[in-house]
PDB file of C-alpha atoms in Angstrom:
ATOM      1  CA  MET A 231      33.743   6.626 -28.113  1.00 37.00           C
ATOM      2  CA  SER A 232      32.909   7.509 -24.522  1.00 35.00           C
ATOM      3  CA  ILE A 233      29.372   7.952 -23.249  1.00 35.00           C
ATOM      4  CA  ARG A 234      29.928  11.703 -23.089  1.00 44.00           C
ATOM      5  CA  ALA A 235      31.002  11.862 -26.725  1.00 41.00           C
ATOM      6  CA  LYS A 236      28.235   9.483 -27.781  1.00 42.00           C
ATOM      7  CA  GLY A 237      25.671  11.554 -25.883  1.00 45.00           C
ATOM      8  CA  ALA A 238      26.853  14.717 -27.588  1.00 42.00           C
ATOM      9  CA  ALA A 239      26.745  13.030 -31.002  1.00 45.00           C
ATOM     10  CA  ASP A 240      23.245  11.702 -30.379  1.00 43.00           C
ATOM     11  CA  ARG A 241      22.001  15.116 -29.300  1.00 36.00           C
ATOM     12  CA  SER A 242      23.496  16.781 -32.353  1.00 39.00           C
ATOM     13  CA  ALA A 243      21.667  14.221 -34.480  1.00 38.00           C
ATOM     14  CA  GLY A 244      18.443  14.916 -32.600  1.00 38.00           C
ATOM     15  CA  ASP A 245      18.278  11.433 -31.068  1.00 37.00           C
ATOM     16  CA  ASP A 246      18.545  11.065 -27.318  1.00 38.00           C
ATOM     17  CA  GLY A 247      16.875   7.658 -27.242  1.00 38.00           C
ATOM     18  CA  ALA A 248      15.646   6.624 -23.810  1.00 43.00           C
ATOM     19  CA  ILE A 249      18.020   9.083 -22.166  1.00 48.00           C
ATOM     20  CA  SER A 250      15.883  12.132 -22.995  1.00 48.00           C
ATOM     21  CA  GLY A 251      13.208  11.175 -20.481  1.00 58.00           C
ATOM     22  CA  ASP A 252      15.582  10.055 -17.770  1.00 73.00           C
ATOM     23  CA  ARG A 253      16.005  11.770 -14.441  1.00 80.00           C
ATOM     24  CA  LEU A 254      19.446  13.179 -13.649  1.00 86.00           C
ATOM     25  CA  TYR A 255      20.513  10.214 -11.493  1.00 85.00           C
ATOM     26  CA  GLN A 256      19.503   7.823 -14.299  1.00 86.00           C
ATOM     27  CA  ARG A 257      21.582   9.703 -16.861  1.00 89.00           C
ATOM     28  CA  LEU A 258      24.507   9.660 -14.456  1.00 91.00           C
ATOM     29  CA  ALA A 259      24.061   5.924 -13.818  1.00 90.00           C
ATOM     30  CA  ARG A 260      24.127   5.360 -17.581  1.00 90.00           C
ATOM     31  CA  HIS A 261      27.386   7.341 -17.824  1.00 91.00           C
ATOM     32  CA  ILE A 262      29.012   5.204 -15.133  1.00 92.00           C
ATOM     33  CA  PHE A 263      27.518   2.031 -16.647  1.00 91.00           C
ATOM     34  CA  ASP A 264      29.076   2.881 -20.024  1.00 90.00           C
ATOM     35  CA  ASP A 265      32.399   3.574 -18.315  1.00 91.00           C
ATOM     36  CA  LEU A 266      32.217   0.026 -16.922  1.00 91.00           C
ATOM     37  CA  VAL A 267      31.441  -1.358 -20.391  1.00 89.00           C
ATOM     38  CA  ASP A 268      34.302   0.663 -21.921  1.00 89.00           C
ATOM     39  CA  GLY A 269      36.786  -0.851 -19.450  1.00 89.00           C
ATOM     40  CA  ARG A 270      37.503   2.314 -17.511  1.00 92.00           C
ATOM     41  CA  TYR A 271      37.263   0.346 -14.250  1.00 93.00           C
ATOM     42  CA  ALA A 272      38.278  -3.230 -13.490  1.00 93.00           C
ATOM     43  CA  ILE A 273      36.509  -5.656 -11.172  1.00 94.00           C
ATOM     44  CA  GLY A 274      37.534  -4.860  -7.610  1.00 94.00           C
ATOM     45  CA  SER A 275      38.666  -1.334  -8.434  1.00 94.00           C
ATOM     46  CA  ARG A 276      37.348   1.644  -6.513  1.00 94.00           C
ATOM     47  CA  LEU A 277      35.393   4.373  -8.269  1.00 95.00           C
ATOM     48  CA  PRO A 278      36.503   7.989  -7.742  1.00 93.00           C
ATOM     49  CA  ALA A 279      35.312   9.619  -4.522  1.00 89.00           C
ATOM     50  CA  GLU A 280      31.830  11.074  -4.549  1.00 86.00           C
ATOM     51  CA  ARG A 281      33.049  14.657  -4.755  1.00 87.00           C
ATOM     52  CA  GLU A 282      35.161  13.749  -7.806  1.00 91.00           C
ATOM     53  CA  LEU A 283      32.149  12.161  -9.523  1.00 91.00           C
ATOM     54  CA  CYS A 284      30.127  15.303  -8.751  1.00 90.00           C
ATOM     55  CA  ALA A 285      32.781  17.462 -10.384  1.00 91.00           C
ATOM     56  CA  GLU A 286      33.299  15.129 -13.345  1.00 89.00           C
ATOM     57  CA  TYR A 287      29.623  14.805 -14.224  1.00 86.00           C
ATOM     58  CA  GLY A 288      28.436  18.203 -12.998  1.00 86.00           C
ATOM     59  CA  ALA A 289      25.909  16.532 -10.683  1.00 86.00           C
ATOM     60  CA  SER A 290      24.788  17.040  -7.097  1.00 84.00           C
ATOM     61  CA  ARG A 291      25.699  14.621  -4.325  1.00 81.00           C
ATOM     62  CA  PRO A 292      22.138  13.255  -3.972  1.00 77.00           C
ATOM     63  CA  ALA A 293      22.093  12.499  -7.723  1.00 84.00           C
ATOM     64  CA  VAL A 294      25.481  10.762  -7.509  1.00 89.00           C
ATOM     65  CA  ARG A 295      24.313   8.697  -4.536  1.00 83.00           C
ATOM     66  CA  GLU A 296      21.091   7.644  -6.252  1.00 82.00           C
ATOM     67  CA  ALA A 297      23.066   6.642  -9.359  1.00 88.00           C
ATOM     68  CA  LEU A 298      25.514   4.543  -7.345  1.00 89.00           C
ATOM     69  CA  ILE A 299      22.689   2.877  -5.396  1.00 84.00           C
ATOM     70  CA  ALA A 300      20.856   2.108  -8.665  1.00 84.00           C
ATOM     71  CA  LEU A 301      23.963   0.315  -9.965  1.00 89.00           C
ATOM     72  CA  GLU A 302      24.540  -1.392  -6.619  1.00 87.00           C
ATOM     73  CA  VAL A 303      21.101  -3.019  -6.571  1.00 80.00           C
ATOM     74  CA  GLN A 304      21.762  -4.336 -10.090  1.00 82.00           C
ATOM     75  CA  GLY A 305      24.927  -6.017  -8.838  1.00 84.00           C
ATOM     76  CA  TYR A 306      27.509  -3.891 -10.653  1.00 90.00           C
ATOM     77  CA  LEU A 307      28.835  -2.010  -7.621  1.00 92.00           C
ATOM     78  CA  ASP A 308      29.479  -2.720  -3.963  1.00 89.00           C
ATOM     79  CA  ILE A 309      29.110   0.387  -1.792  1.00 85.00           C
ATOM     80  CA  ARG A 310      31.084   0.030   1.432  1.00 82.00           C
ATOM     81  CA  VAL A 311      30.349   2.565   4.127  1.00 68.00           C
ATOM     82  CA  GLY A 312      33.489   4.499   4.961  1.00 70.00           C
ATOM     83  CA  SER A 313      35.380   3.139   1.979  1.00 80.00           C
ATOM     84  CA  GLY A 314      33.575   3.958  -1.263  1.00 86.00           C
ATOM     85  CA  ALA A 315      32.047   2.241  -4.295  1.00 91.00           C
ATOM     86  CA  TYR A 316      33.842  -0.776  -5.783  1.00 93.00           C
ATOM     87  CA  VAL A 317      33.229  -2.618  -9.036  1.00 94.00           C
ATOM     88  CA  ARG A 318      31.576  -5.931  -8.279  1.00 92.00           C
ATOM     89  CA  ARG A 319      31.025  -7.126 -11.841  1.00 91.00           C
ATOM     90  CA  LEU A 320      31.256  -5.714 -15.345  1.00 91.00           C
ATOM     91  CA  PRO A 321      28.266  -5.535 -17.699  1.00 88.00           C
ATOM     92  CA  GLY A 322      28.336  -7.278 -21.034  1.00 79.00           C
ATOM     93  CA  LEU A 323      27.824  -5.443 -24.322  1.00 70.00           C
ATOM     94  CA  GLU A 324      24.192  -6.594 -24.416  1.00 72.00           C
ATOM     95  CA  ASP A 325      23.417  -5.496 -20.847  1.00 79.00           C
ATOM     96  CA  HIS A 326      21.457  -2.356 -20.123  1.00 77.00           C
ATOM     97  CA  PRO A 327      20.934  -0.548 -16.815  1.00 76.00           C
ATOM     98  CA  GLY A 328      17.421  -0.863 -15.434  1.00 72.00           C
ATOM     99  CA  PHE A 329      15.750   1.459 -12.973  1.00 75.00           C
ATOM    100  CA  ALA A 330      13.129   0.691 -10.366  1.00 70.00           C
ATOM    101  CA  ILE A 331      11.496   3.451  -8.348  1.00 79.00           C
ATOM    102  CA  THR A 332      13.949   4.950  -5.849  1.00 79.00           C
ATOM    103  CA  ALA A 333      13.301   5.748  -2.199  1.00 81.00           C
ATOM    104  CA  PHE A 334      13.362   9.457  -2.998  1.00 81.00           C
ATOM    105  CA  GLU A 335      10.860   9.107  -5.851  1.00 83.00           C
ATOM    106  CA  LEU A 336       8.608   6.940  -3.711  1.00 88.00           C
ATOM    107  CA  THR A 337       8.626   9.392  -0.806  1.00 89.00           C
ATOM    108  CA  GLU A 338       7.908  12.247  -3.204  1.00 89.00           C
ATOM    109  CA  THR A 339       4.887  10.308  -4.503  1.00 92.00           C
ATOM    110  CA  ARG A 340       3.709   9.500  -0.997  1.00 94.00           C
ATOM    111  CA  LEU A 341       3.967  13.164  -0.055  1.00 93.00           C
ATOM    112  CA  ALA A 342       1.586  14.074  -2.892  1.00 92.00           C
ATOM    113  CA  PHE A 343      -0.929  11.253  -2.369  1.00 95.00           C
ATOM    114  CA  GLU A 344      -0.910  10.804   1.388  1.00 97.00           C
ATOM    115  CA  GLY A 345      -1.167  14.521   2.073  1.00 97.00           C
ATOM    116  CA  GLU A 346      -4.440  14.653   0.145  1.00 97.00           C
ATOM    117  CA  ALA A 347      -5.566  11.362   1.704  1.00 98.00           C
ATOM    118  CA  ALA A 348      -5.138  12.852   5.171  1.00 98.00           C
ATOM    119  CA  ALA A 349      -7.197  15.893   4.182  1.00 98.00           C
ATOM    120  CA  LEU A 350      -9.967  13.672   2.813  1.00 98.00           C
ATOM    121  CA  ALA A 351      -9.827  11.375   5.851  1.00 98.00           C
ATOM    122  CA  ALA A 352     -10.296  14.343   8.202  1.00 98.00           C
ATOM    123  CA  LYS A 353     -13.850  14.729   6.867  1.00 96.00           C
ATOM    124  CA  GLN A 354     -14.724  11.027   7.126  1.00 96.00           C
ATOM    125  CA  ILE A 355     -12.772   9.504  10.007  1.00 98.00           C
ATOM    126  CA  THR A 356     -14.669   7.924  12.909  1.00 98.00           C
ATOM    127  CA  ASP A 357     -13.965   8.013  16.629  1.00 97.00           C
ATOM    128  CA  GLU A 358     -13.131   4.305  16.435  1.00 98.00           C
ATOM    129  CA  GLU A 359     -10.497   4.949  13.777  1.00 98.00           C
ATOM    130  CA  ILE A 360      -9.034   7.796  15.829  1.00 98.00           C
ATOM    131  CA  ALA A 361      -8.783   5.384  18.780  1.00 98.00           C
ATOM    132  CA  LYS A 362      -7.031   2.860  16.529  1.00 98.00           C
ATOM    133  CA  LEU A 363      -4.495   5.496  15.462  1.00 98.00           C
ATOM    134  CA  GLU A 364      -3.854   6.316  19.131  1.00 97.00           C
ATOM    135  CA  GLY A 365      -3.138   2.640  19.781  1.00 97.00           C
ATOM    136  CA  LEU A 366      -0.807   2.491  16.786  1.00 97.00           C
ATOM    137  CA  LEU A 367       1.178   5.429  18.184  1.00 97.00           C
ATOM    138  CA  GLU A 368       1.796   3.372  21.320  1.00 96.00           C
ATOM    139  CA  ALA A 369       2.751   0.358  19.206  1.00 95.00           C
ATOM    140  CA  MET A 370       5.188   2.572  17.270  1.00 94.00           C
ATOM    141  CA  VAL A 371       6.880   3.605  20.515  1.00 93.00           C
ATOM    142  CA  ALA A 372       7.293  -0.073  21.466  1.00 92.00           C
ATOM    143  CA  GLU A 373       8.620  -1.022  18.014  1.00 88.00           C
ATOM    144  CA  ASN A 374      11.220   1.746  18.138  1.00 86.00           C
ATOM    145  CA  LEU A 375      12.674   0.220  21.312  1.00 86.00           C
ATOM    146  CA  ARG A 376      13.337  -3.158  19.703  1.00 82.00           C
ATOM    147  CA  ALA A 377      16.814  -4.069  18.538  1.00 74.00           C
ATOM    148  CA  LYS A 378      15.433  -5.453  15.262  1.00 76.00           C
ATOM    149  CA  VAL A 379      13.453  -2.713  13.573  1.00 71.00           C
ATOM    150  CA  THR A 380       9.920  -3.446  12.432  1.00 77.00           C
ATOM    151  CA  GLU A 381       7.593  -0.899  10.893  1.00 84.00           C
ATOM    152  CA  ASP A 382       4.292  -2.757  11.061  1.00 91.00           C
ATOM    153  CA  ALA A 383       2.641  -0.091  13.209  1.00 94.00           C
ATOM    154  CA  ASP A 384       3.885   2.663  10.912  1.00 94.00           C
ATOM    155  CA  ARG A 385       2.409   0.972   7.834  1.00 95.00           C
ATOM    156  CA  GLU A 386      -0.902   0.230   9.551  1.00 97.00           C
ATOM    157  CA  PHE A 387      -1.080   3.857  10.751  1.00 97.00           C
ATOM    158  CA  HIS A 388      -0.904   5.142   7.182  1.00 97.00           C
ATOM    159  CA  MET A 389      -3.244   2.462   5.847  1.00 98.00           C
ATOM    160  CA  THR A 390      -5.818   3.289   8.542  1.00 98.00           C
ATOM    161  CA  ILE A 391      -5.840   6.893   7.332  1.00 98.00           C
ATOM    162  CA  ALA A 392      -6.140   5.694   3.725  1.00 98.00           C
ATOM    163  CA  ARG A 393      -9.150   3.532   4.606  1.00 98.00           C
ATOM    164  CA  ALA A 394     -10.707   6.463   6.488  1.00 98.00           C
ATOM    165  CA  THR A 395     -11.009   8.320   3.159  1.00 98.00           C
ATOM    166  CA  ARG A 396     -13.772   5.864   2.152  1.00 97.00           C
ATOM    167  CA  ASN A 397     -12.201   5.816  -1.300  1.00 97.00           C
ATOM    168  CA  ALA A 398     -11.088   2.462  -2.714  1.00 97.00           C
ATOM    169  CA  GLY A 399      -8.780   4.143  -5.245  1.00 96.00           C
ATOM    170  CA  VAL A 400      -6.903   5.950  -2.490  1.00 96.00           C
ATOM    171  CA  VAL A 401      -6.584   2.738  -0.469  1.00 97.00           C
ATOM    172  CA  LEU A 402      -5.256   0.744  -3.440  1.00 96.00           C
ATOM    173  CA  THR A 403      -2.783   3.509  -4.401  1.00 95.00           C
ATOM    174  CA  ILE A 404      -1.317   3.914  -0.924  1.00 96.00           C
ATOM    175  CA  GLU A 405      -1.229   0.134  -0.422  1.00 95.00           C
ATOM    176  CA  GLU A 406       0.805  -0.173  -3.639  1.00 93.00           C
ATOM    177  CA  LEU A 407       3.207   2.587  -2.568  1.00 93.00           C
ATOM    178  CA  TRP A 408       3.893   0.739   0.675  1.00 91.00           C
ATOM    179  CA  ARG A 409       4.358  -2.519  -1.231  1.00 90.00           C
ATOM    180  CA  LEU A 410       6.959  -0.828  -3.460  1.00 86.00           C
ATOM    181  CA  ARG A 411       8.749   0.438  -0.365  1.00 84.00           C
ATOM    182  CA  SER A 412       9.825  -3.125   0.433  1.00 81.00           C
ATOM    183  CA  THR A 413       9.884  -4.735  -3.035  1.00 78.00           C
ATOM    184  CA  SER A 414      11.747  -2.123  -5.095  1.00 78.00           C
ATOM    185  CA  PRO A 415      15.429  -3.036  -4.668  1.00 74.00           C
ATOM    186  CA  ALA A 416      16.554   0.608  -4.604  1.00 74.00           C
ATOM    187  CA  CYS A 417      13.916   1.532  -2.003  1.00 77.00           C
ATOM    188  CA  ALA A 418      14.584  -1.493   0.172  1.00 77.00           C
ATOM    189  CA  LEU A 419      18.345  -0.923   0.081  1.00 73.00           C
ATOM    190  CA  LEU A 420      18.200   2.705   1.210  1.00 73.00           C
ATOM    191  CA  HIS A 421      15.591   2.029   3.889  1.00 72.00           C
ATOM    192  CA  ASP A 422      17.774  -0.835   5.189  1.00 74.00           C
ATOM    193  CA  LYS A 423      20.699   1.585   5.372  1.00 72.00           C
ATOM    194  CA  ALA A 424      18.478   4.068   7.242  1.00 70.00           C
ATOM    195  CA  ARG A 425      17.494   1.404   9.778  1.00 70.00           C
ATOM    196  CA  SER A 426      21.156   0.485  10.207  1.00 64.00           C
ATOM    197  CA  ALA A 427      21.795   4.169  10.964  1.00 62.00           C
ATOM    198  CA  LYS A 428      19.214   3.888  13.801  1.00 68.00           C
ATOM    199  CA  ILE A 429      16.617   6.024  12.023  1.00 74.00           C
ATOM    200  CA  ARG A 430      13.151   5.140  13.328  1.00 81.00           C
ATOM    201  CA  PRO A 431       9.611   6.397  12.648  1.00 85.00           C
ATOM    202  CA  VAL A 432       9.203   9.678  14.553  1.00 90.00           C
ATOM    203  CA  VAL A 433       6.198   9.321  16.839  1.00 94.00           C
ATOM    204  CA  ALA A 434       5.803  13.086  17.396  1.00 95.00           C
ATOM    205  CA  GLU A 435       5.282  13.629  13.657  1.00 96.00           C
ATOM    206  CA  HIS A 436       2.545  10.980  13.617  1.00 97.00           C
ATOM    207  CA  ARG A 437       1.007  12.470  16.759  1.00 97.00           C
ATOM    208  CA  ARG A 438       0.543  15.804  14.971  1.00 97.00           C
ATOM    209  CA  ILE A 439      -1.343  14.018  12.187  1.00 98.00           C
ATOM    210  CA  VAL A 440      -3.674  12.392  14.719  1.00 98.00           C
ATOM    211  CA  ASP A 441      -4.249  15.712  16.485  1.00 98.00           C
ATOM    212  CA  ALA A 442      -5.348  17.297  13.196  1.00 98.00           C
ATOM    213  CA  LEU A 443      -7.630  14.370  12.391  1.00 98.00           C
ATOM    214  CA  LYS A 444      -9.201  14.555  15.863  1.00 98.00           C
ATOM    215  CA  VAL A 445     -10.472  18.068  15.231  1.00 98.00           C
ATOM    216  CA  ARG A 446     -11.505  17.098  11.679  1.00 98.00           C
ATOM    217  CA  ASP A 447      -9.329  19.835  10.143  1.00 98.00           C
ATOM    218  CA  PRO A 448      -8.456  18.890   6.511  1.00 98.00           C
ATOM    219  CA  HIS A 449      -5.904  21.706   6.078  1.00 98.00           C
ATOM    220  CA  ALA A 450      -4.050  20.835   9.281  1.00 98.00           C
ATOM    221  CA  ALA A 451      -4.158  17.104   8.467  1.00 98.00           C
ATOM    222  CA  ARG A 452      -2.710  17.700   5.000  1.00 97.00           C
ATOM    223  CA  ALA A 453       0.019  19.966   6.403  1.00 97.00           C
ATOM    224  CA  ALA A 454       0.929  17.504   9.180  1.00 97.00           C
ATOM    225  CA  MET A 455       1.151  14.559   6.755  1.00 97.00           C
ATOM    226  CA  ARG A 456       3.226  16.532   4.271  1.00 96.00           C
ATOM    227  CA  ALA A 457       5.541  17.754   7.041  1.00 95.00           C
ATOM    228  CA  HIS A 458       6.003  14.159   8.205  1.00 94.00           C
ATOM    229  CA  LEU A 459       6.859  12.851   4.737  1.00 93.00           C
ATOM    230  CA  ALA A 460       9.163  15.814   4.049  1.00 91.00           C
ATOM    231  CA  ALA A 461      10.994  14.782   7.229  1.00 90.00           C
ATOM    232  CA  VAL A 462      11.203  11.206   5.912  1.00 88.00           C
ATOM    233  CA  MET A 463      12.902  12.620   2.811  1.00 84.00           C
ATOM    234  CA  ASP A 464      15.327  14.499   5.055  1.00 83.00           C
ATOM    235  CA  HIS A 465      16.071  11.279   6.968  1.00 79.00           C
ATOM    236  CA  LEU A 466      16.900   9.485   3.717  1.00 78.00           C
ATOM    237  CA  LEU A 467      19.187  12.344   2.711  1.00 74.00           C
ATOM    238  CA  PHE A 468      20.786  12.169   6.157  1.00 70.00           C
ATOM    239  CA  THR A 469      21.442   8.463   5.612  1.00 65.00           C
ATOM    240  CA  THR A 470      23.267   9.114   2.344  1.00 64.00           C
ATOM    241  CA  GLU A 471      25.083  12.071   3.924  1.00 58.00           C
ATOM    242  CA  GLU A 472      26.277   9.803   6.727  1.00 53.00           C
ATOM    243  CA  MET A 473      27.624   7.346   4.160  1.00 53.00           C
ATOM    244  CA  ALA A 474      29.513  10.193   2.481  1.00 50.00           C
ATOM    245  CA  LEU A 475      30.692  11.664   5.788  1.00 47.00           C
ATOM    246  CA  GLU A 476      32.024   8.321   6.945  1.00 53.00           C
ATOM    247  CA  GLU A 477      34.061   8.101   3.757  1.00 51.00           C
ATOM    248  CA  ALA A 478      35.359  11.645   4.329  1.00 47.00           C
ATOM    249  CA  ARG A 479      36.257  10.804   7.955  1.00 49.00           C
ATOM    250  CA  ARG A 480      38.169   7.735   6.789  1.00 53.00           C
ATOM    251  CA  ALA A 481      40.093   9.785   4.225  1.00 49.00           C
ATOM    252  CA  ALA A 482      40.855  12.516   6.780  1.00 46.00           C
ATOM    253  CA  ALA A 483      42.087   9.936   9.274  1.00 56.00           C
ATOM    254  CA  GLY A 484      44.453   8.581   6.634  1.00 55.00           C
ATOM    255  CA  VAL A 485      45.828  12.056   5.953  1.00 45.00           C
ATOM    256  CA  ARG A 486      46.304  12.703   9.686  1.00 49.00           C
ATOM    257  CA  ALA A 487      48.095   9.367  10.095  1.00 58.00           C
ATOM    258  CA  ARG A 488      50.490  10.131   7.238  1.00 51.00           C
ATOM    259  CA  TYR A 489      51.098  13.642   8.578  1.00 46.00           C
ATOM    260  CA  SER A 490      51.793  12.326  12.101  1.00 54.00           C
ATOM    261  CA  SER A 491      54.160   9.733  10.688  1.00 55.00           C
ATOM    262  CA  ALA A 492      56.034  12.418   8.780  1.00 49.00           C
ATOM    263  CA  LEU A 493      56.339  14.553  11.933  1.00 48.00           C
ATOM    264  CA  ASP A 494      57.639  11.590  13.942  1.00 57.00           C
ATOM    265  CA  GLU A 495      60.337  10.969  11.352  1.00 56.00           C
ATOM    266  CA  SER A 496      61.432  14.620  11.169  1.00 50.00           C
TER     267      SER A 496
END
């Protein structure tokens, strides 16, 4: 019985198991995982194109991408830019898909917490901390010019604002979110892909946060931080769009080559 049929049977029996609390991408990843278990795909075979998976599962492209990335970090798939997703290994009957926090979930959480942290910091921040943020903006500019991307200044910028709240709970929360950014396999993978796509911290967005903190305006600081992190989300979506576009370009090039060949022969 396929995962779709099993899911329908479970729902009719009133038992969704762990699936009922899953996000859409997790449910989709479980569908694909069960297809691997059921032998629908062999090792080395290519999964259907993203648009086909969207149509088959009734899911959006971001959800499909998150599902594929979740299975890639667990070693089941190999996503090749411009080519597609290939089966790297098949799960055993006792295996189960696991899910760490994704880059999109993490950024969503940061948007909620760090926006409020910026508002709180605006009431507490010192001139010395403002000066430190100014210096970190300059360090960010220098880091962005390096061939090998580092984000030390970016992290310290956000942690400086967290510490300026004078709230240990805020500091510990934001510190943990930044730790997850590099230790969660799904987060690390997508951020690595973003760096490979030449996406860097945007200094102008950070400058607007500093400007709001300088005038001690909590509303402006919250808005500037939330705008910055919303842009980070857009950059991550751009990264996955670029992966999909590269695949589409490759497919279109193949069609053009076949068409040109047919014209030459006619």
